[in-house]
């Protein structure tokens, strides 16, 4: 086996070669890795963080948004595995599953490694070596420096289409004005008297919060100018010099299973970050986010009933990026696929979340939600490219328009796409057929019936 390769002007170490290499260990990448490894193929997931789960764990994006459609097996395996590490909740039959980031990370790592899957944490893929329209090696920056990792099949589950862009695959980015969806920087606060807070919110005749039962899940929100009941208190925070007007753009929090007295915050919105694909602008927005979190925690402690003894537990180690780049694959899914409940002959996954855009210029943009049982299909052709034969893409960077991406990006859908991608690598490794020449119908047959 080759132990070194020439890379530019120097030789670098070949760390190892695998049947399947996956870039990104989020919901899609972890699911792809699990599908590959449990079918007996040597598999590596490369991730820049140090725990699996991607946005769900490192950006603190809990819960899984509701999904009434049936799913592939990995989704249910993950649900069952999470119960070993902590409580999960399906609130009042809404199919919205609440969990802690820690339970999700532990569950994915347990599932994947129990099948012999290997991990390369704390590593960033920075280049590829292509030969005859195939990726031969990815180059990663690790604690050892630059290393090469060989593979037969590759999955881009990076979220940002990193592997695809390095391989010169055509990509799209942003809306018609070039702006990305608004990015969030989540955080968690502890020391909360949640029942006192719940009582206060309902004393305002709040119509957003619906969870009235003591000890139950609780969620609240405030968006300036939208007639939310808590807005006057936030306005007082601005008048007192604790908050600034931008802090009122979007506020949302909810309780977390297994974390007594702790709430997770789906904010602040980084309102000035309209191009989240610009490295320096991202960094400046993170600094702004840290400042905003400090202001919000002070406001909560000084002015919000139930938060008198609160403290900051943690700030997400990863931005909550809703959208950046999407590939242009063999088929581009359009927003018209949502209202027509699109069906495809090569469908390998289903989606049923509404078109949910946190727009940089237009605030929230929502498409009418489906009824339970409605869904659209995701074709395999939206996950493969003309440019690279041994590459399949899964997660929020598949081939979609800006608006359609706002529906496919949720965790349950990403898990199903990841399983389909992993199963595609299994078929490619078994048959020798290039990933971008496989028929989605064969992958669907391999996946079996939805459960």
XYZ file of C-alpha atoms in Angstrom:
451
model
C 0.000 0.000 0.000
C 1.255 3.454 -0.897
C 2.435 5.279 2.230
C 3.326 8.667 0.732
C 2.294 10.737 -2.262
C 3.761 13.738 -3.982
C 1.681 16.817 -3.182
C 3.003 19.947 -4.827
C 6.631 20.351 -3.863
C 6.574 17.907 -0.977
C 5.748 14.346 0.010
C 2.893 13.823 2.438
C 1.749 10.801 4.392
C -1.127 8.621 3.205
C -3.026 8.120 6.425
C -5.091 5.179 5.145
C -7.329 4.097 2.258
C -11.003 3.178 2.684
C -13.890 1.804 0.683
C -15.887 4.930 1.564
C -14.744 8.345 2.795
C -17.301 10.841 4.087
C -16.554 14.531 4.518
C -18.744 15.933 7.286
C -20.143 14.157 10.342
C -23.501 15.902 10.648
C -26.897 14.253 10.361
C -26.349 13.338 6.702
C -22.714 12.291 7.042
C -23.229 10.233 10.186
C -26.160 8.447 8.568
C -24.151 7.772 5.407
C -21.263 6.419 7.451
C -23.527 4.204 9.516
C -25.152 2.763 6.366
C -21.775 2.004 4.811
C -20.140 0.557 7.925
C -23.049 -1.676 8.940
C -22.906 -3.215 5.461
C -19.329 -4.273 6.085
C -17.318 -1.679 4.138
C -14.329 0.165 5.572
C -15.563 3.666 6.247
C -14.084 6.941 7.474
C -15.921 10.096 8.527
C -13.792 13.236 8.517
C -15.112 16.100 10.631
C -13.668 19.453 11.696
C -15.362 19.170 15.114
C -14.787 16.573 17.847
C -18.256 15.074 18.040
C -20.710 13.788 15.460
C -24.047 15.432 14.739
C -22.956 18.624 12.994
C -25.427 21.462 13.495
C -27.579 19.372 15.837
C -24.747 19.026 18.326
C -22.115 21.685 17.671
C -24.496 24.496 16.669
C -26.990 23.381 19.372
C -29.770 22.992 16.800
C -32.220 20.970 18.838
C -34.922 19.770 18.230
C -35.572 17.797 15.076
C -38.242 19.746 13.240
C -41.530 17.920 12.796
C -41.846 15.315 10.090
C -44.988 13.241 9.641
C -43.723 11.153 6.737
C -42.149 7.743 7.263
C -38.385 7.380 7.166
C -35.585 4.947 6.418
C -34.229 2.662 9.149
C -31.337 4.877 10.334
C -33.791 7.482 11.610
C -35.413 4.973 13.958
C -32.088 3.418 14.963
C -30.923 6.882 16.017
C -34.117 7.539 17.982
C -33.699 4.287 19.892
C -29.977 4.867 20.496
C -30.554 8.384 21.851
C -32.835 6.955 24.528
C -29.793 5.146 25.956
C -28.060 8.475 26.574
C -30.895 10.748 27.626
C -34.570 11.599 27.477
C -36.152 12.534 24.155
C -39.621 13.975 23.692
C -42.196 13.891 20.930
C -44.329 16.748 22.136
C -48.074 16.016 22.095
C -47.942 14.014 18.857
C -46.522 16.925 16.865
C -43.685 14.742 15.514
C -41.275 17.442 16.714
C -38.582 15.583 18.602
C -36.731 17.366 21.406
C -33.324 16.148 22.588
C -30.057 17.349 24.068
C -27.026 17.898 21.864
C -25.033 15.542 24.048
C -27.476 12.651 23.589
C -27.430 13.116 19.828
C -23.617 13.165 19.635
C -23.239 10.106 21.837
C -25.897 8.185 19.902
C -24.328 8.769 16.488
C -20.844 7.899 17.722
C -22.125 4.743 19.411
C -24.066 3.544 16.357
C -21.284 4.252 13.900
C -18.309 2.905 15.838
C -20.212 -0.238 16.893
C -20.182 -1.204 13.199
C -16.441 -0.643 12.862
C -16.674 2.841 11.376
C -13.576 4.998 11.873
C -13.398 8.703 12.683
C -10.943 11.456 11.874
C -11.943 14.287 14.188
C -10.385 17.746 14.354
C -9.497 17.647 10.658
C -10.415 19.954 7.767
C -10.439 18.785 4.156
C -8.573 21.383 2.118
C -7.878 19.766 -1.267
C -8.498 16.758 -3.495
C -6.497 14.763 -6.003
C -8.549 13.798 -9.051
C -7.706 11.239 -11.705
C -9.968 10.551 -14.696
C -13.013 12.239 -13.115
C -12.567 10.312 -9.873
C -11.413 11.501 -6.485
C -8.375 9.446 -5.534
C -7.358 11.255 -2.350
C -8.655 14.000 -0.129
C -6.052 16.183 1.567
C -6.811 17.050 5.184
C -5.143 19.359 7.675
C -4.709 17.423 10.930
C -2.625 17.525 14.095
C 0.033 15.724 12.010
C -0.121 18.410 9.343
C -1.314 17.700 5.827
C -2.212 14.070 5.150
C -3.808 12.211 2.236
C -6.752 9.845 2.668
C -7.546 7.457 -0.152
C -10.944 6.089 -1.035
C -13.005 4.222 -3.607
C -16.219 6.203 -2.963
C -16.674 9.670 -1.498
C -19.639 11.398 0.150
C -19.875 15.178 0.439
C -21.934 15.752 3.581
C -20.073 18.902 4.552
C -23.119 21.180 4.400
C -21.020 23.748 2.557
C -20.343 21.514 -0.474
C -16.648 21.584 0.441
C -15.665 18.373 -1.335
C -17.746 19.256 -4.391
C -16.263 22.733 -4.735
C -12.731 21.382 -4.365
C -13.591 18.950 -7.184
C -14.763 21.791 -9.484
C -18.431 20.808 -9.309
C -20.749 23.657 -10.304
C -22.502 25.246 -7.303
C -25.174 27.817 -6.475
C -25.144 30.202 -3.521
C -27.702 32.612 -2.083
C -30.986 34.071 -3.290
C -31.623 36.157 -6.404
C -29.742 39.048 -4.763
C -26.834 36.842 -3.685
C -27.780 36.882 0.003
C -27.685 33.766 2.148
C -30.304 32.806 4.700
C -29.715 34.470 8.066
C -27.289 32.618 10.307
C -27.820 32.151 14.056
C -25.450 31.653 16.978
C -27.236 29.584 19.601
C -26.568 29.400 23.321
C -27.880 27.759 26.500
C -28.753 29.390 29.825
C -29.145 27.603 33.177
C -30.428 28.480 36.627
C -33.916 29.304 35.319
C -37.122 28.946 37.297
C -38.966 27.632 34.256
C -42.369 27.423 35.945
C -42.132 31.070 37.017
C -41.177 32.006 33.472
C -44.012 29.915 32.016
C -46.498 31.583 34.382
C -45.238 35.043 33.389
C -45.494 34.359 29.648
C -49.078 33.112 29.939
C -49.988 36.054 32.178
C -49.404 38.219 29.101
C -52.024 36.272 27.125
C -49.242 35.056 24.872
C -50.530 33.186 21.822
C -47.208 31.706 20.615
C -46.512 29.418 23.558
C -48.838 26.435 23.786
C -47.282 24.250 26.514
C -49.212 25.141 29.680
C -48.729 21.969 31.748
C -46.299 22.295 34.637
C -43.150 20.236 34.031
C -43.936 19.959 30.346
C -41.854 21.145 27.420
C -41.924 24.937 27.111
C -41.161 27.237 24.207
C -41.489 31.005 23.804
C -40.560 33.639 21.241
C -40.506 37.352 20.437
C -40.040 38.999 17.051
C -40.103 42.801 16.995
C -43.023 44.358 15.190
C -45.035 41.117 15.007
C -47.332 41.717 18.016
C -45.608 39.254 20.327
C -46.699 39.577 23.941
C -43.198 39.979 25.373
C -42.143 42.819 23.047
C -42.928 45.633 25.553
C -40.517 44.118 28.079
C -37.801 43.879 25.429
C -38.477 47.526 24.517
C -37.895 48.426 28.151
C -34.576 46.603 27.906
C -33.608 48.864 25.013
C -34.740 51.973 26.930
C -32.617 50.859 29.885
C -29.543 50.586 27.674
C -29.206 46.851 28.252
C -30.269 45.817 24.746
C -29.882 47.454 21.352
C -32.710 47.471 18.772
C -31.051 44.738 16.648
C -31.327 42.349 19.609
C -35.099 42.346 19.121
C -34.900 40.969 15.583
C -35.540 37.387 16.668
C -35.752 35.730 20.082
C -36.750 32.119 20.717
C -36.052 29.696 23.530
C -37.163 26.250 24.648
C -36.499 23.717 27.384
C -34.160 20.743 26.877
C -34.826 17.153 27.959
C -32.561 16.042 30.851
C -31.411 19.608 31.581
C -33.381 20.878 34.555
C -33.565 24.661 34.682
C -31.830 25.061 31.313
C -33.195 26.583 28.107
C -31.726 26.650 24.617
C -31.883 29.862 22.583
C -32.384 29.888 18.809
C -30.840 33.336 18.580
C -29.302 35.799 18.061
C -29.861 36.204 14.349
C -26.673 37.616 12.847
C -28.641 40.205 10.904
C -25.712 41.888 9.145
C -24.211 38.635 7.839
C -25.808 38.478 4.418
C -22.858 36.671 2.814
C -21.964 33.850 5.175
C -19.546 32.392 2.607
C -17.059 35.240 3.241
C -14.477 34.182 5.836
C -13.811 37.585 7.416
C -17.496 38.561 7.433
C -18.324 35.285 9.193
C -15.727 35.989 11.855
C -16.956 39.553 12.410
C -20.509 38.223 12.747
C -19.390 35.733 15.399
C -17.894 38.586 17.429
C -21.211 40.451 17.107
C -23.058 37.297 18.172
C -20.945 36.958 21.310
C -21.701 40.592 22.205
C -25.418 40.074 21.604
C -25.492 36.971 23.809
C -23.862 38.890 26.654
C -26.520 41.603 26.325
C -29.367 39.069 26.200
C -28.153 37.177 29.278
C -27.843 40.429 31.229
C -31.348 41.477 30.128
C -32.828 38.124 31.119
C -31.157 38.165 34.518
C -32.160 41.748 35.329
C -35.620 41.986 33.763
C -37.194 38.626 32.853
C -39.246 36.833 35.552
C -37.799 33.383 36.261
C -34.284 34.314 35.153
C -33.151 36.106 38.333
C -30.471 33.485 39.099
C -29.603 32.530 35.543
C -26.147 32.050 34.049
C -24.653 31.271 30.643
C -24.062 27.522 30.246
C -22.519 27.413 26.788
C -22.312 29.155 23.430
C -22.433 26.990 20.303
C -19.012 26.046 18.947
C -20.382 26.217 15.408
C -22.549 28.743 13.575
C -26.145 27.791 12.857
C -25.824 28.068 9.078
C -29.100 27.420 7.282
C -27.763 27.718 3.730
C -24.513 28.402 1.879
C -23.642 26.469 -1.296
C -25.660 23.839 -3.163
C -24.329 21.703 -5.995
C -25.794 21.730 -9.483
C -26.326 18.016 -9.945
C -27.799 15.886 -12.684
C -31.210 17.231 -11.635
C -31.937 20.539 -9.900
C -34.911 20.509 -7.544
C -37.066 23.651 -7.789
C -39.442 25.267 -5.315
C -42.315 24.141 -7.556
C -41.540 20.621 -6.347
C -43.030 21.569 -2.974
C -46.601 22.586 -3.950
C -46.858 19.819 -6.552
C -45.663 17.171 -4.063
C -43.134 16.014 -6.647
C -42.660 12.335 -7.414
C -39.545 10.974 -9.123
C -38.735 7.620 -10.695
C -35.356 7.589 -8.926
C -36.585 8.855 -5.534
C -34.462 7.839 -2.540
C -35.849 10.082 0.247
C -38.890 12.153 1.180
C -39.370 15.651 2.576
C -42.346 17.332 4.217
C -41.019 20.429 6.007
C -42.337 23.705 4.628
C -40.233 26.227 2.687
C -38.781 27.990 5.717
C -36.606 30.984 4.766
C -34.988 33.261 7.334
C -34.379 35.933 4.705
C -31.716 38.635 5.021
C -34.095 41.207 3.501
C -37.646 39.824 3.794
C -37.777 38.475 7.361
C -39.435 35.036 7.545
C -40.717 33.527 4.296
C -42.956 30.474 4.772
C -44.779 28.221 2.349
C -48.068 26.700 3.522
C -47.371 23.537 5.511
C -48.322 20.069 4.321
C -51.000 18.011 5.990
C -49.822 14.824 7.738
C -49.157 12.197 5.084
C -48.165 14.676 2.369
C -44.605 14.644 1.067
C -42.401 15.299 -1.941
C -39.658 12.983 -3.146
C -35.934 13.643 -3.455
C -34.380 12.061 -6.563
C -30.962 10.439 -6.560
C -30.056 12.611 -9.552
C -30.092 15.643 -7.221
C -27.305 13.986 -5.210
C -24.834 13.164 -8.015
C -22.844 15.238 -10.476
C -21.671 15.072 -14.047
C -18.169 16.175 -13.072
C -17.121 13.432 -10.594
C -17.888 9.728 -10.986
C -17.266 8.500 -7.436
C -18.992 11.314 -5.522
C -22.457 11.468 -3.970
C -23.754 14.478 -2.034
C -26.103 14.407 0.976
C -27.624 16.981 3.299
C -28.417 20.650 2.812
C -25.957 21.067 -0.087
C -27.711 18.749 -2.589
C -28.861 20.113 -5.952
C -31.716 22.538 -5.185
C -32.707 26.128 -5.742
C -32.427 28.584 -2.844
C -36.101 28.251 -1.889
C -36.311 24.471 -2.207
C -33.186 24.129 -0.090
C -35.131 25.800 2.727
C -37.327 22.700 2.905
C -34.823 19.853 2.437
C -32.392 21.121 5.099
C -34.012 19.736 8.277
C -32.479 16.926 10.331
C -34.938 14.045 9.583
C -34.652 14.653 5.821
C -30.859 14.904 6.036
C -30.705 11.589 7.910
C -32.693 9.891 5.143
C -30.580 11.469 2.386
C -27.462 10.352 4.228
C -28.684 6.772 4.458
C -29.461 6.838 0.718
C -25.959 8.157 -0.001
C -24.386 5.501 2.197
C -26.418 2.784 0.503
C -25.311 4.138 -2.870
C -21.669 3.666 -1.835
C -22.497 0.102 -0.792
C -23.905 -0.642 -4.260
C -21.003 1.087 -5.983
C -18.467 -0.868 -3.949
C -20.297 -4.128 -4.607
C -20.897 -3.675 -8.333
C -18.061 -1.442 -9.499
C -20.622 0.906 -11.071
C -19.687 4.584 -10.627
C -21.786 6.434 -8.085
C -22.958 8.907 -10.709
C -24.106 6.069 -12.987
C -26.209 4.193 -10.419
C -29.970 4.076 -10.853
C -31.858 5.538 -7.908
C -34.452 2.771 -8.254
C -31.783 0.223 -7.311
C -30.815 2.290 -4.262
C -34.470 2.592 -3.217
C -34.835 -1.195 -3.526
C -31.779 -1.663 -1.337
C -33.170 0.763 1.244
C -36.449 -1.147 1.403
C -39.867 0.074 2.461
C -40.287 3.285 4.445
C -41.028 2.549 8.086
